[in-house]
Amino acid sequence: MSTTTTTREQLSRRDQPSRRTLEKGPSGWLAAPALAFFMLFAILPLLGVLFLSFTRWDGLGEIKLDGLSSWNTVLADPVTGNALLVTAKIMFFSFIVQAPISLLLGVFTAASQKYRAALAVLYFVPLLLSSAAVAIAFKALLDPNFGLGPGLGLPFLAQDWLGNSDLVLFVVVFVIAWQFVPFHTLIYQGGVRQIPTSLYEAAQIDGAGRIQQFFNITLPQLKYTMITSSTLMVVGSLAYFDLIFVLTAGGPGYSTRLLPLHMYLTGFKANDMGAASALGVILVVIGLALALFLQRLGGKNRNASQLEGA
Amino acid sequence: MASTTQLPTAPAPLPAPVATRRRPLKTGRSRPNFLGGLGGWLWLAIIIVPVYYVVITSLKNQAGFFTSNPMLPPAEPTLDNYKLVLENDFARYFANSLIVTVGSVVPALFVAFMAAYAIVRGKGRFLSWTNNVFLLGLAIPLHATIIPIYWMITKAHMYDTLLALILPSIAFAIPVSVLILSNFMRDVPNELFESMRLDGCSDWAMMWRLALPMTKPAVITVGIYNALHVWNGFLFPLILTQSPETRVLPLSLWTFQGEFSVNIPAVLASVVLATLPLLVVYVVARRQLLSGLTAGFSK
């Protein structure tokens, strides 16, 4: 309406593309290939696993609808309860161990001294190893006769770590931490580096010491980093399959047979795909519930708040 | 090593950490932090001891392994174990791993980038729904879907082929890729897109000529992260392949361990050999890799 002021919009209206073209944004078709792949190999199988949990199938022959019988098998089996317990224990202990270590190491490596940067470079090495490699290395290292214990001449280290059903869970937790703390350290390191230095400068003028700065600036500023890292840690612990499969194969007995491993062994070793699918459904429900809970804990949608606090 | 993002107009601090590897964090370290230093060195020891053990043991012969101190380097180091592993089709497993990794990471990056662009720049219910589907994918332990995937792959007569590993790997890489890429792309100032639009650019051109250069650090991050995952992946190869012709490196370690369980030094040599390629990549591209990953997940 006004003819005196030329706003950006008006300019654009006069130039070739219409305002509509300008605002329309790209076609949704650009997202289609990614969506198609994901639907086909993730969402569809997700529905598939629910369907298969109501069937009988040995993995080779015919798939037969069989009502709730797989669910009855799974729910009546004490090994399922045990697998849930083992999963919860591994999740809990590995979180308790990993979270503080990676937070502290992340803060430590974010500082500017050269030697810390050099340490951070070496910390990264476990991330390059496959879980299979890590498991094989630790199996050898923990050998009571030819491993670390006898090597250092420390009798208490020369135990049958992987054969002792009371100890093995903690060994697993340790190996998990060894492999995954470096990754979370990296996440925290990045988080700490995003904290504006002005906050620290101000705190210093106010006379806050290092510990005060840590609790009053670093920790609160790392809130979203903590949520990201914790979510990855907790949901990730439902995928520790390969490490444990190679390290202990779930044993001794059932002492490290966590849910994903139980699912694999039920499906591909005991050839009961129906029961394995029911276990898969349980796995999905737990993972989803945990992730939603952790996001809720964050208070709001992280993606909407990307630019805040930066 | 162009890891910095140059922006003419930056409304908010942009992907800072990418460029801030050396940004000093002045917390006024008047006195040295002994506790932190101690912890740092202690963790280094925890990281290094197993690596050291694996390397020295892989250089021992069978007799040396049984008689010498496990923590001391061999008196007469030998490369026989490495020779044994290399003679056992290591090259084929390496090539398989390479094909599967490149074959999944490149297409995944391509489709995820387009999706991220559409999600960030586009409007409408379909795109926000798409975004939610991918967010959901992050929260679900996708391993649980392995049984239907096994069924699909078998039905499609792709069981025991490399394609059987590539297709689901692409799909599983998409959610995290879209998330990181779109987080970065949101920070590209709208004005830049608008002025390109005014110049009559199509979305296709804007995507590759503006969005891609601006989000290069994120693209690199996502590429590395996915490559690590696929290269080290174990579950898909375990379930979807069978023969030595389609074996990938992590699986070869496991089978080798089964075959040579009495020859621990040889098994550990295979661990070293399987890790070596990644270590070389790490040494060469370390800075890019570390800064990319730090930035990618702290956003």
GROMACS .gro file of N, CA, C and O in nm, chain A residues 11-52:
model
  168
   11LEU      N    1   1.055  -0.528  -0.277
   11LEU     CA    2   1.161  -0.539  -0.377
   11LEU      C    3   1.152  -0.675  -0.445
   11LEU      O    4   1.154  -0.685  -0.567
   12SER      N    5   1.140  -0.773  -0.364
   12SER     CA    6   1.140  -0.908  -0.419
   12SER      C    7   1.018  -0.930  -0.506
   12SER      O    8   1.022  -1.006  -0.601
   13ARG      N    9   0.907  -0.862  -0.469
   13ARG     CA   10   0.787  -0.880  -0.549
   13ARG      C   11   0.807  -0.820  -0.687
   13ARG      O   12   0.756  -0.870  -0.786
   14ARG      N   13   0.884  -0.712  -0.688
   14ARG     CA   14   0.904  -0.647  -0.817
   14ARG      C   15   1.002  -0.727  -0.903
   14ARG      O   16   0.987  -0.738  -1.022
   15ASP      N   17   1.104  -0.783  -0.835
   15ASP     CA   18   1.198  -0.864  -0.910
   15ASP      C   19   1.129  -0.994  -0.952
   15ASP      O   20   1.021  -1.024  -0.908
   16GLN      N   21   1.202  -1.073  -1.032
   16GLN     CA   22   1.132  -1.181  -1.103
   16GLN      C   23   1.051  -1.278  -1.016
   16GLN      O   24   0.930  -1.288  -1.034
   17PRO      N   25   1.112  -1.351  -0.920
   17PRO     CA   26   1.029  -1.454  -0.859
   17PRO      C   27   0.921  -1.392  -0.771
   17PRO      O   28   0.947  -1.293  -0.703
   18SER      N   29   0.805  -1.449  -0.775
   18SER     CA   30   0.696  -1.396  -0.695
   18SER      C   31   0.724  -1.423  -0.548
   18SER      O   32   0.804  -1.509  -0.513
   19ARG      N   33   0.654  -1.351  -0.464
   19ARG     CA   34   0.668  -1.369  -0.321
   19ARG      C   35   0.636  -1.514  -0.283
   19ARG      O   36   0.695  -1.572  -0.192
   20ARG      N   37   0.545  -1.569  -0.358
   20ARG     CA   38   0.504  -1.707  -0.330
   20ARG      C   39   0.620  -1.805  -0.349
   20ARG      O   40   0.648  -1.887  -0.262
   21THR      N   41   0.689  -1.787  -0.459
   21THR     CA   42   0.804  -1.875  -0.484
   21THR      C   43   0.906  -1.859  -0.373
   21THR      O   44   0.971  -1.954  -0.330
   22LEU      N   45   0.918  -1.734  -0.329
   22LEU     CA   46   1.020  -1.705  -0.230
   22LEU      C   47   0.990  -1.776  -0.099
   22LEU      O   48   1.078  -1.823  -0.030
   23GLU      N   49   0.862  -1.784  -0.068
   23GLU     CA   50   0.826  -1.838   0.063
   23GLU      C   51   0.799  -1.986   0.061
   23GLU      O   52   0.793  -2.049   0.165
   24LYS      N   53   0.778  -2.038  -0.058
   24LYS     CA   54   0.728  -2.175  -0.066
   24LYS      C   55   0.827  -2.276  -0.007
   24LYS      O   56   0.786  -2.375   0.051
   25GLY      N   57   0.954  -2.249  -0.023
   25GLY     CA   58   1.051  -2.346   0.026
   25GLY      C   59   1.060  -2.465  -0.068
   25GLY      O   60   0.983  -2.476  -0.162
   26PRO      N   61   1.154  -2.552  -0.042
   26PRO     CA   62   1.177  -2.662  -0.135
   26PRO      C   63   1.065  -2.766  -0.128
   26PRO      O   64   0.991  -2.772  -0.031
   27SER      N   65   1.062  -2.844  -0.228
   27SER     CA   66   0.961  -2.948  -0.235
   27SER      C   67   0.990  -3.058  -0.133
   27SER      O   68   1.105  -3.091  -0.106
   28GLY      N   69   0.884  -3.113  -0.080
   28GLY     CA   70   0.899  -3.223   0.015
   28GLY      C   71   0.961  -3.346  -0.049
   28GLY      O   72   1.012  -3.433   0.020
   29TRP      N   73   0.962  -3.347  -0.182
   29TRP     CA   74   1.017  -3.464  -0.251
   29TRP      C   75   1.165  -3.485  -0.220
   29TRP      O   76   1.215  -3.597  -0.229
   30LEU      N   77   1.233  -3.377  -0.183
   30LEU     CA   78   1.375  -3.392  -0.152
   30LEU      C   79   1.396  -3.484  -0.033
   30LEU      O   80   1.500  -3.546  -0.018
   31ALA      N   81   1.295  -3.491   0.054
   31ALA     CA   82   1.308  -3.577   0.172
   31ALA      C   83   1.265  -3.720   0.142
   31ALA      O   84   1.286  -3.809   0.223
   32ALA      N   85   1.207  -3.739   0.025
   32ALA     CA   86   1.147  -3.869  -0.004
   32ALA      C   87   1.246  -3.986  -0.007
   32ALA      O   88   1.217  -4.091   0.052
   33PRO      N   89   1.363  -3.972  -0.072
   33PRO     CA   90   1.452  -4.088  -0.075
   33PRO      C   91   1.494  -4.135   0.065
   33PRO      O   92   1.491  -4.255   0.094
   34ALA      N   93   1.531  -4.039   0.150
   34ALA     CA   94   1.571  -4.075   0.286
   34ALA      C   95   1.455  -4.140   0.359
   34ALA      O   96   1.471  -4.244   0.426
   35LEU      N   97   1.339  -4.080   0.343
   35LEU     CA   98   1.222  -4.134   0.412
   35LEU      C   99   1.190  -4.275   0.362
   35LEU      O  100   1.162  -4.365   0.441
   36ALA      N  101   1.200  -4.294   0.231
   36ALA     CA  102   1.168  -4.424   0.175
   36ALA      C  103   1.261  -4.532   0.230
   36ALA      O  104   1.216  -4.638   0.275
   37PHE      N  105   1.390  -4.503   0.229
   37PHE     CA  106   1.487  -4.599   0.284
   37PHE      C  107   1.454  -4.632   0.428
   37PHE      O  108   1.456  -4.747   0.471
   38PHE      N  109   1.428  -4.526   0.503
   38PHE     CA  110   1.406  -4.546   0.646
   38PHE      C  111   1.276  -4.622   0.672
   38PHE      O  112   1.271  -4.707   0.760
   39MET      N  113   1.174  -4.590   0.595
   39MET     CA  114   1.048  -4.662   0.611
   39MET      C  115   1.067  -4.810   0.580
   39MET      O  116   1.021  -4.896   0.654
   40LEU      N  117   1.137  -4.835   0.470
   40LEU     CA  118   1.150  -4.973   0.423
   40LEU      C  119   1.232  -5.059   0.519
   40LEU      O  120   1.197  -5.173   0.547
   41PHE      N  121   1.342  -5.002   0.573
   41PHE     CA  122   1.432  -5.086   0.651
   41PHE      C  123   1.427  -5.060   0.801
   41PHE      O  124   1.500  -5.122   0.877
   42ALA      N  125   1.343  -4.967   0.844
   42ALA     CA  126   1.334  -4.946   0.989
   42ALA      C  127   1.189  -4.947   1.037
   42ALA      O  128   1.155  -5.022   1.128
   43ILE      N  129   1.104  -4.865   0.975
   43ILE     CA  130   0.968  -4.856   1.025
   43ILE      C  131   0.887  -4.981   0.988
   43ILE      O  132   0.818  -5.039   1.073
   44LEU      N  133   0.901  -5.024   0.865
   44LEU     CA  134   0.830  -5.145   0.823
   44LEU      C  135   0.874  -5.267   0.905
   44LEU      O  136   0.790  -5.341   0.957
   45PRO      N  137   1.005  -5.289   0.922
   45PRO     CA  138   1.047  -5.399   1.010
   45PRO      C  139   0.998  -5.383   1.153
   45PRO      O  140   0.976  -5.481   1.223
   46LEU      N  141   0.980  -5.260   1.194
   46LEU     CA  142   0.930  -5.236   1.329
   46LEU      C  143   0.788  -5.292   1.343
   46LEU      O  144   0.754  -5.354   1.443
   47LEU      N  145   0.709  -5.269   1.238
   47LEU     CA  146   0.575  -5.328   1.237
   47LEU      C  147   0.586  -5.479   1.218
   47LEU      O  148   0.511  -5.557   1.276
   48GLY      N  149   0.684  -5.517   1.137
   48GLY     CA  150   0.705  -5.659   1.110
   48GLY      C  151   0.737  -5.738   1.235
   48GLY      O  152   0.688  -5.849   1.254
   49VAL      N  153   0.816  -5.679   1.323
   49VAL     CA  154   0.856  -5.752   1.443
   49VAL      C  155   0.735  -5.771   1.534
   49VAL      O  156   0.720  -5.875   1.599
   50LEU      N  157   0.646  -5.672   1.533
   50LEU     CA  158   0.522  -5.686   1.610
   50LEU      C  159   0.438  -5.799   1.552
   50LEU      O  160   0.389  -5.886   1.624
   51PHE      N  161   0.426  -5.799   1.420
   51PHE     CA  162   0.349  -5.905   1.354
   51PHE      C  163   0.409  -6.043   1.383
   51PHE      O  164   0.339  -6.137   1.421
   52LEU      N  165   0.540  -6.054   1.366
   52LEU     CA  166   0.604  -6.184   1.383
   52LEU      C  167   0.593  -6.237   1.526
   52LEU      O  168   0.602  -6.356   1.549
   0.00000   0.00000   0.00000
